[in-house]
């Protein structure tokens, strides 16, 4: 991340957060970082993410703070908010791997 594209990265992350916020209950959002084989050069990935997080927290004009966390810390933060979660009664078992291959 160079400073020449920091504003566009900030806007991309902010747009993602705003798009996703309706799908979350509470004041916290969990955004996974990376995927299989994405950390072959972990040092570079984390250095870049450090810059994005720092720049975002300094320059976004929303009341949003980004930081590294863990699944446990995220669950604990949700628990502390005493959120009443909806109950799903529908069948959640997947009967197909995709739209054209039921099994």
XYZ file of C-alpha atoms in Angstrom:
103
model
C 0.000 0.000 0.000
C 1.510 3.252 -1.110
C 0.030 6.589 -0.157
C -1.080 7.123 -3.774
C -3.837 4.511 -3.377
C -4.544 4.839 0.347
C -7.682 6.917 -0.231
C -9.102 4.370 -2.673
C -8.357 1.523 -0.235
C -10.071 3.498 2.537
C -13.129 4.013 0.328
C -13.209 0.330 -0.672
C -13.126 -0.794 2.950
C -15.660 1.830 4.029
C -18.030 0.846 1.198
C -17.721 -2.811 2.178
C -18.487 -2.027 5.824
C -21.489 0.135 4.935
C -22.809 -2.524 2.522
C -22.455 -5.272 5.126
C -23.613 -3.454 8.276
C -27.264 -4.359 7.719
C -26.354 -8.040 7.926
C -24.967 -7.728 11.456
C -26.629 -7.240 14.815
C -24.778 -5.144 17.353
C -21.924 -2.721 17.009
C -19.224 -5.130 15.837
C -18.440 -6.618 12.442
C -16.113 -9.546 11.800
C -14.195 -9.218 8.523
C -12.029 -12.262 7.773
C -8.650 -11.473 6.279
C -7.005 -13.810 3.777
C -7.777 -17.305 2.576
C -6.001 -20.556 1.791
C -2.455 -19.987 0.560
C -2.710 -16.186 0.884
C 0.038 -15.918 3.468
C 2.972 -17.304 1.529
C 4.522 -13.924 2.241
C 2.763 -13.185 5.538
C 5.092 -10.391 6.558
C 4.207 -8.336 3.489
C 0.488 -9.067 3.890
C 0.446 -7.952 7.510
C 2.614 -4.896 6.864
C 0.147 -3.823 4.175
C -2.849 -4.518 6.410
C -1.201 -2.562 9.241
C -0.975 0.442 6.914
C -4.594 0.086 5.783
C -5.859 -0.181 9.373
C -3.798 2.802 10.526
C -4.811 4.966 7.565
C -8.479 3.976 7.841
C -8.657 4.765 11.548
C -7.026 8.175 11.041
C -8.933 9.293 7.949
C -12.417 7.774 7.811
C -15.121 10.285 8.668
C -17.416 7.715 10.270
C -17.458 6.499 13.851
C -15.708 3.280 12.777
C -12.528 1.769 14.204
C -10.761 -1.182 12.613
C -8.354 -3.496 14.413
C -7.031 -7.039 14.447
C -9.050 -9.400 16.583
C -9.880 -13.047 17.130
C -13.113 -15.013 16.779
C -13.256 -15.316 20.582
C -12.884 -11.569 21.142
C -15.614 -10.938 18.551
C -18.016 -13.379 20.238
C -17.213 -11.893 23.658
C -17.979 -8.377 22.356
C -21.320 -9.557 20.974
C -22.111 -11.339 24.228
C -21.411 -8.156 26.185
C -24.076 -6.341 24.131
C -26.860 -8.727 25.266
C -28.198 -9.089 21.730
C -31.435 -11.020 21.268
C -30.761 -13.259 18.299
C -33.515 -14.363 15.923
C -34.481 -18.031 15.955
C -34.456 -19.865 12.635
C -36.890 -22.723 12.168
C -36.203 -23.440 8.514
C -34.314 -26.498 7.324
C -30.670 -25.471 7.106
C -29.395 -28.689 5.512
C -27.977 -28.086 2.025
C -29.595 -30.378 -0.491
C -27.289 -29.336 -3.300
C -23.763 -28.147 -3.838
C -24.971 -25.504 -6.309
C -28.108 -24.529 -8.226
C -27.924 -27.372 -10.753
C -26.581 -30.325 -8.732
C -29.059 -31.506 -6.084
C -28.244 -34.739 -4.266
